[in-house]
Coordinates of C-alpha atoms (C1' of nucleotides) in Angstrom, one line a residue:
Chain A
X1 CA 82.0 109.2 65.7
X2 CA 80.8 105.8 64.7
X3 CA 81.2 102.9 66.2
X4 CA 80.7 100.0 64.1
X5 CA 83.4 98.6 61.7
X6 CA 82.9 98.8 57.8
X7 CA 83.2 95.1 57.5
X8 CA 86.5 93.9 58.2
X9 CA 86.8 90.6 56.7
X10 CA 88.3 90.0 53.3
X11 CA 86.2 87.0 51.6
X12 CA 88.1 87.6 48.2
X13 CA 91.2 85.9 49.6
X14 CA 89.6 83.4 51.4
X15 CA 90.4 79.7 49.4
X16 CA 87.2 77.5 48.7
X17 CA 87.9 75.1 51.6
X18 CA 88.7 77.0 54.9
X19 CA 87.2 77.8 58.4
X20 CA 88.4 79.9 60.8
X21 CA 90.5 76.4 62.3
X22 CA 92.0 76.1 59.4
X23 CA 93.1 79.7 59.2
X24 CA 94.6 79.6 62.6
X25 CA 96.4 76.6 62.6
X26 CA 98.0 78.3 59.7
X27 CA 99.7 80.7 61.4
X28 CA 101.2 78.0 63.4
X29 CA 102.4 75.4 61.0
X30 CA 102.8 74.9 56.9
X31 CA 99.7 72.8 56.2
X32 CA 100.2 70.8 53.1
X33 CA 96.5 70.7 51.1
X34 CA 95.7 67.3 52.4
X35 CA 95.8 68.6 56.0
X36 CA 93.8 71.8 55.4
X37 CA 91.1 68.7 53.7
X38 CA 91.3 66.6 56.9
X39 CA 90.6 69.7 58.8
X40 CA 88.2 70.7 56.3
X41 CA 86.1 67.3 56.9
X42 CA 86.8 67.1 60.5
X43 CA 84.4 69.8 61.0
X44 CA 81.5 69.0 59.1
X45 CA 79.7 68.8 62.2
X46 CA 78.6 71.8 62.8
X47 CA 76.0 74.0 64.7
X48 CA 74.6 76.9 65.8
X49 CA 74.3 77.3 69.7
X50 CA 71.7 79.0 71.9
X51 CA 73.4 81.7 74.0
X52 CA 74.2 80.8 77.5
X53 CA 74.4 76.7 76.8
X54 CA 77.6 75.1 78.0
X55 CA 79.7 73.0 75.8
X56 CA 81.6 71.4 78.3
X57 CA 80.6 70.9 82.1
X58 CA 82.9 70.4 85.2
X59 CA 83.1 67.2 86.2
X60 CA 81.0 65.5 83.2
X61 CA 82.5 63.1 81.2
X62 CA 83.7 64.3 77.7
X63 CA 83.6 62.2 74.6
X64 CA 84.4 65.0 71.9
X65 CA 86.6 68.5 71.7
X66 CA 84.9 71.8 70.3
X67 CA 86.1 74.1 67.8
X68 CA 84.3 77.5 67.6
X69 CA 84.0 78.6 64.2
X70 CA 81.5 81.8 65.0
X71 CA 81.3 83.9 67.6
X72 CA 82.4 83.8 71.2
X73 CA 83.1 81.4 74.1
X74 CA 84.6 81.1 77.6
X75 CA 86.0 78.9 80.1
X76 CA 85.1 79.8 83.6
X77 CA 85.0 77.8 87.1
X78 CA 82.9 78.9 90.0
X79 CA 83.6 79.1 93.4
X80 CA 81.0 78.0 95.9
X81 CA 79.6 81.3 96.4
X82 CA 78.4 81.3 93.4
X83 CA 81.2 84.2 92.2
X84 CA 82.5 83.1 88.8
X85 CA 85.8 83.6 87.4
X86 CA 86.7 83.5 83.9
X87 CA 89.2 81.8 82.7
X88 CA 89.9 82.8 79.1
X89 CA 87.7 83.5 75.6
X90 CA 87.7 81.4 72.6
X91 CA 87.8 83.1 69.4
X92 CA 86.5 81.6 65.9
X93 CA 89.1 78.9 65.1
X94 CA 90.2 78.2 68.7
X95 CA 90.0 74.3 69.9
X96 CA 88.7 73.5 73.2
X97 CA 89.8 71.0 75.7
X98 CA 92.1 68.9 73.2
X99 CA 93.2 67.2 76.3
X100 CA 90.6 65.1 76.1
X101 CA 93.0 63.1 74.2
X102 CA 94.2 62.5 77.6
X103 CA 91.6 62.6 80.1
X104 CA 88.0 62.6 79.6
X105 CA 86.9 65.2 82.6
X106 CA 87.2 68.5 83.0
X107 CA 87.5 70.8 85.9
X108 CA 85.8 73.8 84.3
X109 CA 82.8 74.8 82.2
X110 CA 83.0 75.8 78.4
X111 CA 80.3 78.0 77.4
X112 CA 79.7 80.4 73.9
X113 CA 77.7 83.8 73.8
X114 CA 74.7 84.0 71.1
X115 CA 74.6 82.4 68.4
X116 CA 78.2 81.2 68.0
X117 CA 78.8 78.0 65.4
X118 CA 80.9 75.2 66.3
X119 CA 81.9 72.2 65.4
X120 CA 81.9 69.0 67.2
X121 CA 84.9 66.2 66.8
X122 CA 84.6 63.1 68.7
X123 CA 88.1 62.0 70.3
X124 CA 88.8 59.1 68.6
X125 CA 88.4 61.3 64.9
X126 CA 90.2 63.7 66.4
X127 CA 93.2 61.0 67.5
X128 CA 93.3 59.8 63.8
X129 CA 93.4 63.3 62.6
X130 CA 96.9 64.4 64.5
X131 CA 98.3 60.6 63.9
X132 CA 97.9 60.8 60.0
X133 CA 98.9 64.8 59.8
X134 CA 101.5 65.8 61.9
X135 CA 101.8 68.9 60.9
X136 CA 98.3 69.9 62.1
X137 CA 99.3 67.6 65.7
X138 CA 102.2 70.8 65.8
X139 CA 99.8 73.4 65.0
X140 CA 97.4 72.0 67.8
X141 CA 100.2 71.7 70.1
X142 CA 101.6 75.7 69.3
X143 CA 97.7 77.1 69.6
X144 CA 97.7 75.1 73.4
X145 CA 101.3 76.1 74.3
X146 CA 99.8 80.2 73.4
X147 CA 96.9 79.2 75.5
X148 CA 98.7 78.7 78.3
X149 CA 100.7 81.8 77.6
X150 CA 97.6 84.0 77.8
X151 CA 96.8 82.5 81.1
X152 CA 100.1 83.4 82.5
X153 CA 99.4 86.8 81.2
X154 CA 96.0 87.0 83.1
X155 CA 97.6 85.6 86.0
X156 CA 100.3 88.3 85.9
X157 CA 97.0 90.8 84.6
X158 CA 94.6 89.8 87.5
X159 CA 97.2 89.8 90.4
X160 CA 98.9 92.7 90.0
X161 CA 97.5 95.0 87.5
X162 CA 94.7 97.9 89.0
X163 CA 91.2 97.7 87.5
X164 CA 91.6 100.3 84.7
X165 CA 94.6 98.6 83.5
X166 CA 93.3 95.3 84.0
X167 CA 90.3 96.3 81.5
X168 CA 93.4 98.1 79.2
X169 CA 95.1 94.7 79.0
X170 CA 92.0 93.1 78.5
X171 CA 91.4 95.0 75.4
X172 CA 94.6 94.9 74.2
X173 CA 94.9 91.2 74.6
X174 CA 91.4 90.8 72.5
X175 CA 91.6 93.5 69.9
X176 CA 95.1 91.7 69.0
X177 CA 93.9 88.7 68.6
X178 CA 91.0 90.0 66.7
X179 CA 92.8 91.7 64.4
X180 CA 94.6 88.3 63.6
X181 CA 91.0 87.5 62.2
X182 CA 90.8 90.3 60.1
X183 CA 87.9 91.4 62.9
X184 CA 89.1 94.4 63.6
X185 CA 88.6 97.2 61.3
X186 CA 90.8 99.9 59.9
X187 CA 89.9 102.3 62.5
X188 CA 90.4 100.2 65.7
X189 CA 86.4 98.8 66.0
X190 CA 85.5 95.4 66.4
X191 CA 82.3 93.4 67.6
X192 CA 82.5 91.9 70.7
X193 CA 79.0 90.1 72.2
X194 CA 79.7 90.3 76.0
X195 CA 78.3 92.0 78.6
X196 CA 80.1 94.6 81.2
X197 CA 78.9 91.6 84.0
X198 CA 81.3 89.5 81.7
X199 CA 84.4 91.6 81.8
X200 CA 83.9 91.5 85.6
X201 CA 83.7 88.1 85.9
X202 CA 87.0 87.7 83.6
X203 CA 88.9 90.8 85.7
X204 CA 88.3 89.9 88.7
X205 CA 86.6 93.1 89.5
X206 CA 82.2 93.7 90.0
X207 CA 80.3 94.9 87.3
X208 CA 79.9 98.3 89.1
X209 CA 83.7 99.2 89.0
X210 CA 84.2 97.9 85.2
X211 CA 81.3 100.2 84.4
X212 CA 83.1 103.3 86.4
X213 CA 86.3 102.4 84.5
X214 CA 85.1 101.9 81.3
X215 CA 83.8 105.3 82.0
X216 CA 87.2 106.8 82.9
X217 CA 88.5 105.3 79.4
X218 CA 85.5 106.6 77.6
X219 CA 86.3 110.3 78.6
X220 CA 90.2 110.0 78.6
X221 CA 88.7 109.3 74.6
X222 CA 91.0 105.6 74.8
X223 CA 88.2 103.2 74.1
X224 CA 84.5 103.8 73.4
X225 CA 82.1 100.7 73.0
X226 CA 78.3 101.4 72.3
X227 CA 75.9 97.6 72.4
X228 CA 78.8 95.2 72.1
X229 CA 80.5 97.0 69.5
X230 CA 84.0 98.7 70.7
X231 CA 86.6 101.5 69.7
X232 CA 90.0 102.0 70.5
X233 CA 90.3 105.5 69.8
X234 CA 93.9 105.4 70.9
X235 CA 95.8 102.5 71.0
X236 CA 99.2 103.9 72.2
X237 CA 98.2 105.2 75.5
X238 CA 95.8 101.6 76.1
X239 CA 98.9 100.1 75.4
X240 CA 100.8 102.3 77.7
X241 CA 97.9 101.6 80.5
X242 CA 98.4 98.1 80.6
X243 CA 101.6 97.4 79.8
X244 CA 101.2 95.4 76.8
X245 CA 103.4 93.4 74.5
X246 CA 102.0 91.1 72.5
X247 CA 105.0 88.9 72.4
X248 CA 103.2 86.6 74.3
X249 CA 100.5 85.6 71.8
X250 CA 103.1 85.5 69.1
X251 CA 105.0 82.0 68.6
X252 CA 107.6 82.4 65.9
X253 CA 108.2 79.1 64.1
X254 CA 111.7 78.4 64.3
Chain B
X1 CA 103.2 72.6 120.2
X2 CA 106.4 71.8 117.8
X3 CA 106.2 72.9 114.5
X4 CA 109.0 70.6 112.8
X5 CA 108.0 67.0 111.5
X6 CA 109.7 64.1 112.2
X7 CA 111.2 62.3 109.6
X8 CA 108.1 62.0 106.7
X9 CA 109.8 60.3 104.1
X10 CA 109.9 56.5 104.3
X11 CA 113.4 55.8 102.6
X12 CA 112.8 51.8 102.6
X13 CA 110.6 51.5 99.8
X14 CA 112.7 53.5 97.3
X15 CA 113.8 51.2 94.8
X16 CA 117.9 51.5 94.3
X17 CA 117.7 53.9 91.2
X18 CA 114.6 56.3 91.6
X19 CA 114.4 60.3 91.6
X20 CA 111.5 62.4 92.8
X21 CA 110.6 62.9 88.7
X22 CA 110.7 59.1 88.4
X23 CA 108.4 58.3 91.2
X24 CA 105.8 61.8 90.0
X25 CA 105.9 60.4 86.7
X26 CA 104.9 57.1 87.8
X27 CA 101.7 58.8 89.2
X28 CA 100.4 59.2 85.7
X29 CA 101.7 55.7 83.6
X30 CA 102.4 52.6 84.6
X31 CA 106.2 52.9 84.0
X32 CA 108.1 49.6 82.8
X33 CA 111.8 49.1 83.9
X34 CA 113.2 50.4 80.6
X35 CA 111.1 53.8 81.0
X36 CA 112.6 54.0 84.6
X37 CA 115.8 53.7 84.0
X38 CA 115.7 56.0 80.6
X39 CA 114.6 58.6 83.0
X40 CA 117.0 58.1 85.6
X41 CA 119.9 58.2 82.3
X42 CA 118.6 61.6 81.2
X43 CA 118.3 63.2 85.1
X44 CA 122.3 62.8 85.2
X45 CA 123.3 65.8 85.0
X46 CA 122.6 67.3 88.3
X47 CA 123.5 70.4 90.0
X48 CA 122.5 72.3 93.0
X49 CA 122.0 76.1 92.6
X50 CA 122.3 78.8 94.9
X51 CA 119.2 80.8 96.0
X52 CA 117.4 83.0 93.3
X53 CA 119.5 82.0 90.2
X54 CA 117.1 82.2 87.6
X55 CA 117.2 78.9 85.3
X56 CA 115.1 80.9 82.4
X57 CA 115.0 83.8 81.7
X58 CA 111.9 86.0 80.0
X59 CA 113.0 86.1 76.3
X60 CA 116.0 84.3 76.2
X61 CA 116.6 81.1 74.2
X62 CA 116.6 77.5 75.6
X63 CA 118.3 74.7 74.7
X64 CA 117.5 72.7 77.8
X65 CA 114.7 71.9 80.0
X66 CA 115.0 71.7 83.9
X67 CA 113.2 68.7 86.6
X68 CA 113.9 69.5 90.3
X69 CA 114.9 66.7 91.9
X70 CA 115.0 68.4 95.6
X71 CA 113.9 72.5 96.9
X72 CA 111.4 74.3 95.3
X73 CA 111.4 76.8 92.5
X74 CA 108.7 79.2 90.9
X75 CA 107.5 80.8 87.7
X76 CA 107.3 84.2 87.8
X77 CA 106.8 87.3 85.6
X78 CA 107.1 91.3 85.7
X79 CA 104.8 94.1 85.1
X80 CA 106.8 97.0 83.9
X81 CA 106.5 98.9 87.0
X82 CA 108.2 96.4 89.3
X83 CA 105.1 94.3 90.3
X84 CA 106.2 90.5 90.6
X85 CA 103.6 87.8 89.7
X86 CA 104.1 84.0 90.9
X87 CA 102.9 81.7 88.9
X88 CA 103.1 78.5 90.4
X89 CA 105.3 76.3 91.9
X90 CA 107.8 73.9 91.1
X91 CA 108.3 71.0 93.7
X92 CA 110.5 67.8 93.5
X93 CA 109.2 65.9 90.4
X94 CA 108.2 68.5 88.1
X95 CA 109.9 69.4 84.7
X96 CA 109.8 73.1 83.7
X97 CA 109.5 73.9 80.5
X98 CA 108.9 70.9 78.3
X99 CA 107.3 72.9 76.0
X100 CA 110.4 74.3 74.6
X101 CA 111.1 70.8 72.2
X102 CA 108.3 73.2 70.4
X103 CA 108.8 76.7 71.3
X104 CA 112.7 77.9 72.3
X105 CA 111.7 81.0 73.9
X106 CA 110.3 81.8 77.4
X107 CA 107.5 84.6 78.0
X108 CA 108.5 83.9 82.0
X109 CA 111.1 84.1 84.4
X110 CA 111.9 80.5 86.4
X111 CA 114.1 80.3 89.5
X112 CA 114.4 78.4 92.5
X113 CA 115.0 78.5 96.4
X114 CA 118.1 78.2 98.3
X115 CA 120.1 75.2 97.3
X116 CA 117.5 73.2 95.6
X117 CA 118.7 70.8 93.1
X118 CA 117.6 70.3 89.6
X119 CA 118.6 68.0 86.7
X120 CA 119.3 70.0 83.2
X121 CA 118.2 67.3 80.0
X122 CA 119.5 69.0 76.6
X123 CA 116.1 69.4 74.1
X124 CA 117.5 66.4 71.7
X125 CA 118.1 64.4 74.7
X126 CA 114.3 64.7 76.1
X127 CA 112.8 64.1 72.0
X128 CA 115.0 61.0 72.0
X129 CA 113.3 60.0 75.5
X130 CA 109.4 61.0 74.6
X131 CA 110.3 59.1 71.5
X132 CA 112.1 55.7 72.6
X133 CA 109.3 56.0 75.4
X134 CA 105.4 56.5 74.7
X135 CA 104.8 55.6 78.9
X136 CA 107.0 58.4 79.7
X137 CA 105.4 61.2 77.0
X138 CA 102.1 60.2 78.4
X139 CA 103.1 60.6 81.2
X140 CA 104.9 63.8 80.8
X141 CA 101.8 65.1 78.7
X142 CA 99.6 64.1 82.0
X143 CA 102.1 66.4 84.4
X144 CA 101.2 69.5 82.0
X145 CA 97.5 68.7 81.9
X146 CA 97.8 68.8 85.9
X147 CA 100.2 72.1 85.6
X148 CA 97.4 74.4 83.5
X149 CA 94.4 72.4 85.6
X150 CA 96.8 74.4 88.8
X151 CA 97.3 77.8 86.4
X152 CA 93.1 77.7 86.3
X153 CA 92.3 77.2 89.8
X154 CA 94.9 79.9 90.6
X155 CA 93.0 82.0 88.2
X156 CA 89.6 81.8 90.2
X157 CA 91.5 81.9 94.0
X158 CA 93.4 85.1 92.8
X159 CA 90.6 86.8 90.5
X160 CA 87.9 85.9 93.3
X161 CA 88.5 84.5 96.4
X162 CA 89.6 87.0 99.6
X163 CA 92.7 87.4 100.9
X164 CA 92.2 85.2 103.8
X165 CA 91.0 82.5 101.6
X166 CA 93.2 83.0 98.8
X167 CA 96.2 81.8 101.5
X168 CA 94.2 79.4 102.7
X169 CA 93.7 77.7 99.5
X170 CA 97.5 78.0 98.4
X171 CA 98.3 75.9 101.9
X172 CA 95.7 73.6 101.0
X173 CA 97.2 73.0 97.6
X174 CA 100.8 73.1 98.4
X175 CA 100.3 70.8 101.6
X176 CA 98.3 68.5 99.3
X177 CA 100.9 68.2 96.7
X178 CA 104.0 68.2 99.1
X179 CA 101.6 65.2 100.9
X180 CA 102.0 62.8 97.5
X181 CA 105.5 63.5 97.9
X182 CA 105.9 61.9 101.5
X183 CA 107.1 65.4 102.6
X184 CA 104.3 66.5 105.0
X185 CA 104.6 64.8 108.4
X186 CA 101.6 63.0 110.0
X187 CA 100.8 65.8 112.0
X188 CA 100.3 68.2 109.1
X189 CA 103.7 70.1 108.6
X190 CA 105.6 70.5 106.2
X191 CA 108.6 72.3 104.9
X192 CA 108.5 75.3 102.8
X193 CA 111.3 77.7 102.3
X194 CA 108.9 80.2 101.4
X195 CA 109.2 84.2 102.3
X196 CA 106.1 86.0 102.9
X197 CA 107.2 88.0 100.1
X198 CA 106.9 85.2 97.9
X199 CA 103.4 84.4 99.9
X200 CA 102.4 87.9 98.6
X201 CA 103.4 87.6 95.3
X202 CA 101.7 84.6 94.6
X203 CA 98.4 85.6 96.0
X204 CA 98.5 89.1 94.3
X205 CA 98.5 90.8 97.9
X206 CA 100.9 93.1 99.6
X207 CA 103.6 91.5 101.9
X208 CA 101.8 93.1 104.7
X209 CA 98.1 92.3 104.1
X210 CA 99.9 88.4 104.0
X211 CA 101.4 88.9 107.6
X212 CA 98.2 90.6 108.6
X213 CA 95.9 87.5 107.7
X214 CA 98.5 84.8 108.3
X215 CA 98.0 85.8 112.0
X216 CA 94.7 85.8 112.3
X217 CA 94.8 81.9 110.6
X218 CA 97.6 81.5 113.3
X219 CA 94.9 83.4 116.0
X220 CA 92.4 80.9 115.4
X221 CA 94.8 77.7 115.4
X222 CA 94.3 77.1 111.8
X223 CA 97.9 77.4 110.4
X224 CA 101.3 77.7 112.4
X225 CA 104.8 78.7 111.0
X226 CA 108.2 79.5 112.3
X227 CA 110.8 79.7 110.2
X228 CA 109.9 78.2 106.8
X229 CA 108.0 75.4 108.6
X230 CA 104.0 75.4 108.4
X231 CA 102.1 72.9 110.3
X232 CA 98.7 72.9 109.4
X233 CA 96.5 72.3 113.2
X234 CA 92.7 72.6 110.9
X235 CA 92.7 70.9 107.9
X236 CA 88.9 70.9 107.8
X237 CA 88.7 74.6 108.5
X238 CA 91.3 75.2 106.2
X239 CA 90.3 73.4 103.2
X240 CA 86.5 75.0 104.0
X241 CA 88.1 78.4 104.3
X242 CA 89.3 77.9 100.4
X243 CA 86.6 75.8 99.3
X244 CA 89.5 73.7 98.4
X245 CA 88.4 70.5 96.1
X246 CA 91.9 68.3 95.3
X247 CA 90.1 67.1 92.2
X248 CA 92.1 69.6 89.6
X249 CA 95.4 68.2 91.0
X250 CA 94.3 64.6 90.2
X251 CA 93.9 63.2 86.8
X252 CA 92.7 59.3 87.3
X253 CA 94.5 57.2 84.5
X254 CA 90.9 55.7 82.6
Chain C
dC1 C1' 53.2 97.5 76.0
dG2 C1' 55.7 95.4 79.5
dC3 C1' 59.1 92.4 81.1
dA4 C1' 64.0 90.9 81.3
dA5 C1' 68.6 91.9 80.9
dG6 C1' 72.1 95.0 81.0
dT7 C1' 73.8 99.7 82.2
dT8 C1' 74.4 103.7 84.9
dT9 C1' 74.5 106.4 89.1
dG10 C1' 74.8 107.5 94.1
dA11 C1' 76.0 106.8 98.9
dC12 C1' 78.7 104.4 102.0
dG13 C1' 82.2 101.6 104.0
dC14 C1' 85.3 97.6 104.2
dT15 C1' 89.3 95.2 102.5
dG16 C1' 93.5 95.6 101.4
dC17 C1' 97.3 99.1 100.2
dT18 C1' 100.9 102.7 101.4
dC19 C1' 104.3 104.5 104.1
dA20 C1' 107.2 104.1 107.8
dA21 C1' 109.2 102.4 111.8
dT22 C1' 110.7 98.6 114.7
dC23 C1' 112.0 94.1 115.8
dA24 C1' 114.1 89.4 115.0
dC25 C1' 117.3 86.4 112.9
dT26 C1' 121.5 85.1 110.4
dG27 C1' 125.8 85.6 108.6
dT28 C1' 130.0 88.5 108.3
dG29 C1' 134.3 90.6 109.5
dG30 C1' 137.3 92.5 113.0
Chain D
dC1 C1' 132.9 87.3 120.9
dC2 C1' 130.6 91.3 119.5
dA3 C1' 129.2 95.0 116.3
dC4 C1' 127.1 95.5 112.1
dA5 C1' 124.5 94.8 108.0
dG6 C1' 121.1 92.6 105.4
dT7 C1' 116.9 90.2 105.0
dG8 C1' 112.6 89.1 106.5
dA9 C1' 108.7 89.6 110.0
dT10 C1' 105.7 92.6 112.6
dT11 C1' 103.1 96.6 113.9
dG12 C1' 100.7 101.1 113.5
dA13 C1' 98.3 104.9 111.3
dG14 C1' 95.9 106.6 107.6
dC15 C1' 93.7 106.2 103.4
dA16 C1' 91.9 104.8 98.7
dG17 C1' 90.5 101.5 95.5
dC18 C1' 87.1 98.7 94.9
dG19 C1' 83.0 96.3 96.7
dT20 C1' 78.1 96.4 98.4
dC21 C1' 73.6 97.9 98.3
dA22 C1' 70.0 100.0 96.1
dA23 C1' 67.5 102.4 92.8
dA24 C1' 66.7 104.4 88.2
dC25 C1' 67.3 104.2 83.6
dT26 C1' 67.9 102.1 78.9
dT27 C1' 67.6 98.7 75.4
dG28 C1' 66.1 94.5 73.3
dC29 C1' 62.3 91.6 72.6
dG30 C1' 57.9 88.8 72.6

DNA sequence: CGCAAGTTTGACGCTGCTCAATCACTGTGG
DNA sequence: CCACAGTGATTGAGCAGCGTCAAACTTGCG
């Protein structure tokens, strides 16, 4: 039973200019081809981050918004203990922080796992960019207004849920969005670079029970994950577990 | 050792036509007359609602968005097996919702408490606002910032922070935000026609884990209630019990 | 090869949950 | 005015889910 995904990305449909931003904010609004070109050039500044380094730091002082284009990020906010909560991933083509439009601090930390590429925007390109295309303004504001549905859903995940469905949710929430990549294979694999100490941190749980209960999924034969790579072996009954609908990450344009 | 405040609002500085939205907006913008008095236009339709009618409804379309003028009211969503998730609360001054001129559809449940009073502004009515008034959007746009700042640090209190601490951080937050309103008394209390039922269900505990640890705050003199009123006698312990930081419920206009 | 980071396992116990009963308060109808 | 019902607060007993501590093991990497 093998793990890893035969590659799961389609590059023959892909159109000569286009990230992963730029395939998102699709989803969200009609962009005309002078929007997808303003996109397009609006992250030409790109690069490759070392695991581990923050992109954004509570309480600094922000001058520019992040768009991951590779790879793997989180918010997360600590308490003074030191324990850490997470507070949401970023996938390729999600935008952090666009209300630095607004204000210019933040009150949590932005951070990507190895290797991930993003791009940098300074505020005041970003500022012309939604006043010239408002269409892409709509698509920014539908991608924030399903961010802020997904936190609801972990609010609603982490309060009430048990651990095992907590992690259930968890990989139902991420698999789905994957698979609105095209990152998810055929048969229900899909690369995901973080750690068991990770999905603690985002749960709410310690790293000792998610390793139990990822252990309780792996025999049940729902999910099996071997070095960062995963498996939903059965998606109904994950589904069942945590009581997902993924309504939530949907927003129909009306 | 009364619990009830005298008289915290100072009704002599109210200017003659002002609402608690008009005075939370004014928080985040420098509001000019014309702004004020759009504002107070569009809260005109005003009604008071009994206790736990729900003003949107999980799935359901809206045409309307919602500002409470007086009483409190809540977010809230199901899990499938009964459990009940707050998700934050709605005090005088804040508009639910605004974020159907995008979306019409609700992933989450809103109601409020006994006899509160809200204004209902049709969708067209609030574009026409936002539109006639940049001040006010800004404003408004501020108010949501502030909202998901709230939705984050619930995230950490519920995901990380003990039982004990998690209620005293939701006092320290509540108190703090009631306290910009003029509605916690110089001694420390306050009004809140919260059930320890709701207490639970925002804190992701059971209603008597909540009674359990509210006593032993009460035990050690650091928070007294009766009846819906909470007087807070240790606001140092308190806020050091939560590691409460009012920063996230801030946003200093640059 | 050897270290660092992450995973896995075991033993133990506390925090917070369940179940269940009682008490207190408020509003209702007779 | 009181009996009664409904809602919320309080208490107790018992227990389990999840956390803590600690150690061994596995994998990646210089």
């Amino acid at each position: 039973m093998s793990i890893v995904a035969e590659r799961a990305v389609a590059p023959l449909a892909v159109p000569p200019a286009s990230n992963a931003v730029i395939e998102k904010l699709r989803k969200f609004a009609e962009l005309g081809r002078g929007d997808v070109g303003a996109l397009d050039a609006v992250c030409r500044n790109r690069r490759t981050l070392a695991a581990d380094e923050d992109l954004v730091q509570e309480g600094r002082r922000c001058y520019s918004v992040f768009v991951i284009l590779k790879g793997v990020g989180f918010r997360y906010k600590y308490l003074s203990d030191g324990r850490r909560q997470i507070l949401g991933f970023l996938l390729p083509g999600d935008m952090c922080d666009t209300h630095f439009v607004i204000s210019d601090r933040s009150d949590h930390n932005v951070t990507v796992l190895s290797g991930s590429e993003v791009a940098t925007i300074a505020i005041p390109e970003l500022k012309r960019l939604v006043a010239a295309h408002p269409k892409v303004e709509r698509a920014l504001v539908r991608a924030v207004l399903v961010e802020v549905a997904i936190m609801r859903e972990w609010l609603l995940s982490i309060g009430q849920r048990g651990a095992r469905h907590k992690l259930a949710h968890f990989f139902c929430e991420v698999s789905t969005r994957l698979r609105c990549l095209g990152e998810v294979g055929s048969d229900g694999s899909f690369f995901l670079p973080v750690t068991q100490i990770e999905l603690a941190d985002a749960t709410g749980l310690t790293v000792v029970h998610v390793n139990r209960c990822l252990q309780s999924l792996r025999r049940e034969e729902v999910v099996i994950w071997s070095r960062r790579h995963f498996k939903i072996l059965d998606w109904d009954r994950l589904q069942q577990l945590a009581s997902f609908n993924d309504a939530y990450l949907k927003l129909d344009r009306p």
